[in-house]
Amino acid sequence: MNLKAILIEDESNSREILRNYLKKYCPKVDLVGEAASIKEGLKLINNNDLDLIFLDVEMPFGNAFDLLEQLPERSFEIVFVTAYDHYAKDALNEHAAYYLMKPINIDELIKAVAYVFEVKEKENKLQESVLNSKSKGVSGKLTLPQQDGFQILNVEEILYCKADDNYTEIFLENKKILVSKTLKYFEEALSDFPFARVHKSYLVNVNEVVKYRKGKGGSVVMSNGKELLVSASKKKQFLSFFD
């Protein structure tokens, strides 16, 4: 499997450098087009079934986020390439798979491509086969601290946990429980069970996932019908729970 990719960058010299790096160090990337503007980039995206876009942030007549606003539904991964580190948070919000700083470090470029390749490979396998969870059983108990003591909860009852500042909402089939602990606390407490941190705000019981959707970063549908976002940076970890 190769990654079908395009490059959107307004500086011809930067395009040439990245093009040459990809050809020399990333043979599994098929660069099928280049664009120097948002308009050209949008045309390329609409005319190709893509796996990956290398996207500069600042361009004439707009920026990368203006382009992405026009693409609410997308199945390709994004690697931002920019000379400005202050866009990192916005890139994460747009579910970027990787954030490369100029001048491009070859090792980082190789890591970015390897990450996207692994994610796409896992997604393709999931589409073509019956899901076989590699997760361990969820039999166990969890104590939830409360003002007057603690509550004991069967781990298998938990559908997912949601961050709420320094609190965590624990969602069960028919109710939710608010606990004065961070989501990080529960991520560690449940590390021996099949729970995946799919987003900065969500920790899910993998056995309660009934559907996975590709998209910006992807999303999962839980057994109660709730759809939760999957961050691009968390996608590989989540997909690793399946063959």
Coordinates of C-alpha atoms in Angstrom, one line a residue:
M1 CA 0.0 0.0 0.0
N2 CA 1.2 3.5 -0.9
L3 CA -0.2 6.8 0.4
K4 CA -1.7 9.0 -2.3
A5 CA -0.7 12.5 -1.4
I6 CA -0.7 16.1 -2.5
L7 CA 1.3 19.1 -1.4
I8 CA -0.2 22.6 -0.8
E9 CA 2.5 25.2 -0.4
D10 CA 2.8 28.7 -1.9
E11 CA 6.6 28.8 -1.9
S12 CA 8.1 26.9 -4.9
N13 CA 11.4 26.4 -3.1
S14 CA 9.7 24.8 -0.2
R15 CA 7.6 22.6 -2.5
E16 CA 10.8 21.4 -4.3
I17 CA 12.6 20.6 -1.0
L18 CA 9.6 18.6 0.3
R19 CA 9.1 16.9 -3.0
N20 CA 12.7 15.8 -3.1
Y21 CA 12.7 14.6 0.5
L22 CA 9.6 12.5 -0.1
K23 CA 11.0 10.9 -3.2
K24 CA 14.3 10.1 -1.5
Y25 CA 13.2 9.2 2.1
C26 CA 9.5 8.3 1.8
P27 CA 9.0 5.8 -1.1
K28 CA 5.6 4.8 0.1
V29 CA 4.2 8.3 -0.7
D30 CA 2.9 8.8 -4.2
L31 CA 2.7 12.6 -4.7
V32 CA 0.0 13.0 -7.3
G33 CA -0.2 16.8 -7.3
E34 CA 0.9 20.2 -6.0
A35 CA -0.8 23.5 -5.4
A36 CA 0.3 27.0 -4.6
S37 CA -2.9 28.4 -3.3
I38 CA -6.1 27.5 -1.4
K39 CA -8.1 27.6 -4.7
E40 CA -5.7 25.2 -6.5
G41 CA -5.5 23.0 -3.4
L42 CA -9.3 22.6 -3.2
K43 CA -9.5 21.6 -6.8
L44 CA -6.9 18.9 -6.3
I45 CA -8.7 17.6 -3.2
N46 CA -12.0 17.4 -5.0
N47 CA -10.5 15.6 -8.0
N48 CA -8.5 13.0 -6.1
D49 CA -9.2 10.2 -3.6
L50 CA -6.4 11.2 -1.1
D51 CA -4.8 9.6 1.9
L52 CA -2.6 12.5 2.9
I53 CA -2.1 16.2 2.5
F54 CA 1.0 18.2 3.3
L55 CA -0.4 21.6 4.1
D56 CA 1.4 24.9 4.6
V57 CA -0.5 27.2 7.1
E58 CA 0.1 30.7 5.7
M59 CA -0.7 31.3 2.0
P60 CA -1.8 34.2 -0.1
F61 CA -5.5 35.1 0.2
G62 CA -6.1 33.0 3.3
N63 CA -4.6 30.1 5.3
A64 CA -4.8 26.4 5.8
F65 CA -7.8 26.7 8.2
D66 CA -9.8 28.7 5.6
L67 CA -9.3 25.7 3.3
L68 CA -10.3 23.1 5.9
E69 CA -13.4 25.0 6.7
Q70 CA -14.6 24.2 3.2
L71 CA -14.0 20.5 3.9
P72 CA -16.2 19.5 6.9
E73 CA -16.1 15.9 5.8
R74 CA -12.7 14.3 4.9
S75 CA -11.1 10.9 5.2
F76 CA -7.5 12.0 4.4
E77 CA -4.9 12.8 7.1
I78 CA -3.2 16.2 7.4
V79 CA 0.5 17.0 8.1
F80 CA 0.9 20.7 8.7
V81 CA 4.2 22.2 7.4
T82 CA 5.0 25.7 8.7
A83 CA 7.6 28.0 10.0
Y84 CA 5.3 29.2 12.8
D85 CA 4.9 27.1 16.0
H86 CA 2.0 29.2 17.3
Y87 CA -0.4 27.3 15.0
A88 CA 0.1 24.0 16.8
K89 CA -3.0 24.3 19.0
D90 CA -5.2 25.2 15.9
A91 CA -3.6 22.2 14.1
L92 CA -4.6 19.9 16.9
N93 CA -8.1 21.3 16.8
E94 CA -8.3 20.4 13.1
H95 CA -7.1 16.9 14.0
A96 CA -3.8 17.1 12.3
A97 CA -1.8 13.8 12.2
Y98 CA 1.5 15.6 12.5
Y99 CA 3.0 19.1 12.8
L100 CA 6.3 19.7 10.9
M101 CA 8.4 22.8 11.5
K102 CA 10.4 24.4 8.7
P103 CA 13.2 23.8 7.9
I104 CA 12.0 20.3 7.7
N105 CA 13.8 17.7 9.8
I106 CA 14.1 14.5 7.7
D107 CA 13.7 12.2 10.7
E108 CA 10.5 14.0 11.7
L109 CA 9.2 13.8 8.1
I110 CA 9.8 10.0 8.1
K111 CA 8.0 9.7 11.5
A112 CA 5.0 11.7 10.2
V113 CA 4.7 9.5 7.1
A114 CA 5.1 6.3 9.1
Y115 CA 2.4 7.4 11.5
V116 CA -0.1 8.1 8.7
F117 CA 0.9 4.9 6.9
E118 CA 0.2 2.8 10.0
V119 CA -3.2 4.5 10.6
K120 CA -4.3 4.1 7.0
E121 CA -3.2 0.5 6.9
K122 CA -5.2 -0.3 10.1
E123 CA -8.3 1.6 8.7
N124 CA -8.2 -0.4 5.5
K125 CA -7.9 -3.7 7.3
L126 CA -10.8 -2.8 9.5
Q127 CA -12.9 -2.0 6.5
E128 CA -12.1 -5.3 4.8
S129 CA -12.6 -7.7 7.7
V130 CA -14.7 -8.6 10.6
L131 CA -13.7 -6.7 13.7
N132 CA -11.8 -8.8 16.2
S133 CA -11.0 -7.0 19.4
K134 CA -7.7 -7.8 20.9
S135 CA -8.8 -6.2 24.2
K136 CA -8.6 -7.9 27.5
G137 CA -11.7 -8.6 29.5
V138 CA -13.2 -5.8 31.6
S139 CA -14.0 -7.9 34.7
G140 CA -12.9 -5.8 37.7
K141 CA -14.0 -3.1 40.1
L142 CA -13.2 0.6 40.4
T143 CA -13.6 2.8 43.5
L144 CA -14.9 6.3 43.0
P145 CA -14.0 8.7 45.8
Q146 CA -17.0 10.7 47.2
Q147 CA -17.4 13.1 50.1
D148 CA -18.8 10.6 52.4
G149 CA -16.6 7.7 51.4
F150 CA -16.4 5.9 48.0
Q151 CA -18.6 4.1 45.5
I152 CA -17.6 0.7 44.0
L153 CA -18.3 0.4 40.3
N154 CA -18.0 -2.7 38.0
V155 CA -15.6 -1.6 35.3
E156 CA -17.7 -3.4 32.6
E157 CA -20.5 -1.0 33.3
I158 CA -18.5 2.0 32.1
L159 CA -19.3 3.1 28.5
Y160 CA -16.9 6.1 28.5
C161 CA -15.5 8.9 30.6
K162 CA -15.6 12.5 29.7
A163 CA -13.2 15.3 31.0
D164 CA -14.8 18.2 32.7
D165 CA -11.9 20.4 33.8
N166 CA -10.7 18.8 37.1
Y167 CA -13.7 16.5 37.2
T168 CA -14.7 13.5 35.1
E169 CA -18.1 12.4 34.0
I170 CA -18.5 8.6 34.0
F171 CA -21.2 7.4 31.6
L172 CA -23.0 4.2 32.3
E173 CA -25.9 2.8 30.3
N174 CA -28.6 4.7 32.1
K175 CA -26.9 7.4 34.1
K176 CA -23.7 9.4 34.6
I177 CA -21.6 10.0 37.7
L178 CA -19.5 13.1 38.3
V179 CA -16.2 12.5 40.1
S180 CA -13.7 15.0 41.4
K181 CA -10.8 13.4 39.6
T182 CA -9.1 14.2 36.2
L183 CA -9.5 12.1 33.1
K184 CA -5.8 11.4 33.4
Y185 CA -6.5 9.7 36.8
F186 CA -9.0 7.3 35.2
E187 CA -6.8 6.7 32.2
E188 CA -4.1 5.4 34.6
A189 CA -6.6 3.6 36.9
L190 CA -8.1 1.7 33.9
S191 CA -4.8 1.0 32.1
D192 CA -5.1 -2.7 32.8
F193 CA -8.5 -2.8 31.0
P194 CA -9.5 -2.2 27.4
F195 CA -10.0 1.6 27.7
A196 CA -8.6 3.9 25.0
R197 CA -8.0 7.6 25.2
V198 CA -9.4 8.6 21.9
H199 CA -9.5 12.4 22.5
K200 CA -8.3 14.9 25.1
S201 CA -11.8 14.8 26.4
Y202 CA -12.8 11.1 26.1
L203 CA -11.7 7.7 27.4
V204 CA -13.8 4.9 26.0
N205 CA -14.5 1.3 26.8
V206 CA -13.4 -0.4 23.6
N207 CA -15.8 -3.2 24.1
E208 CA -18.7 -0.7 23.9
V209 CA -17.7 0.7 20.5
V210 CA -20.1 -0.4 17.9
K211 CA -18.9 1.7 14.9
Y212 CA -15.9 3.6 13.7
R213 CA -16.2 6.4 11.2
K214 CA -13.3 8.0 9.2
G215 CA -13.4 11.7 9.1
K216 CA -11.4 14.7 10.3
G217 CA -9.8 12.5 12.9
G218 CA -12.5 9.9 12.9
S219 CA -15.2 9.2 15.4
V220 CA -16.6 6.2 17.3
V221 CA -20.2 5.4 18.0
M222 CA -20.8 3.9 21.4
S223 CA -23.4 1.3 22.4
N224 CA -25.7 4.0 23.7
G225 CA -25.7 5.8 20.3
K226 CA -23.3 8.6 21.4
E227 CA -20.8 9.6 18.8
L228 CA -17.4 10.7 20.1
L229 CA -14.5 12.4 18.2
V230 CA -11.2 10.6 17.8
S231 CA -8.2 12.9 17.6
A232 CA -5.7 12.1 14.8
S233 CA -3.0 11.8 17.4
K234 CA -5.0 9.2 19.3
K235 CA -6.2 7.2 16.3
K236 CA -3.3 4.8 16.1
Q237 CA -3.6 3.9 19.8
F238 CA -7.4 3.2 19.4
L239 CA -7.0 1.1 16.2
S240 CA -4.3 -1.0 17.9
F241 CA -7.1 -2.6 19.9
F242 CA -8.3 -4.4 16.7
D243 CA -6.7 -6.9 14.4

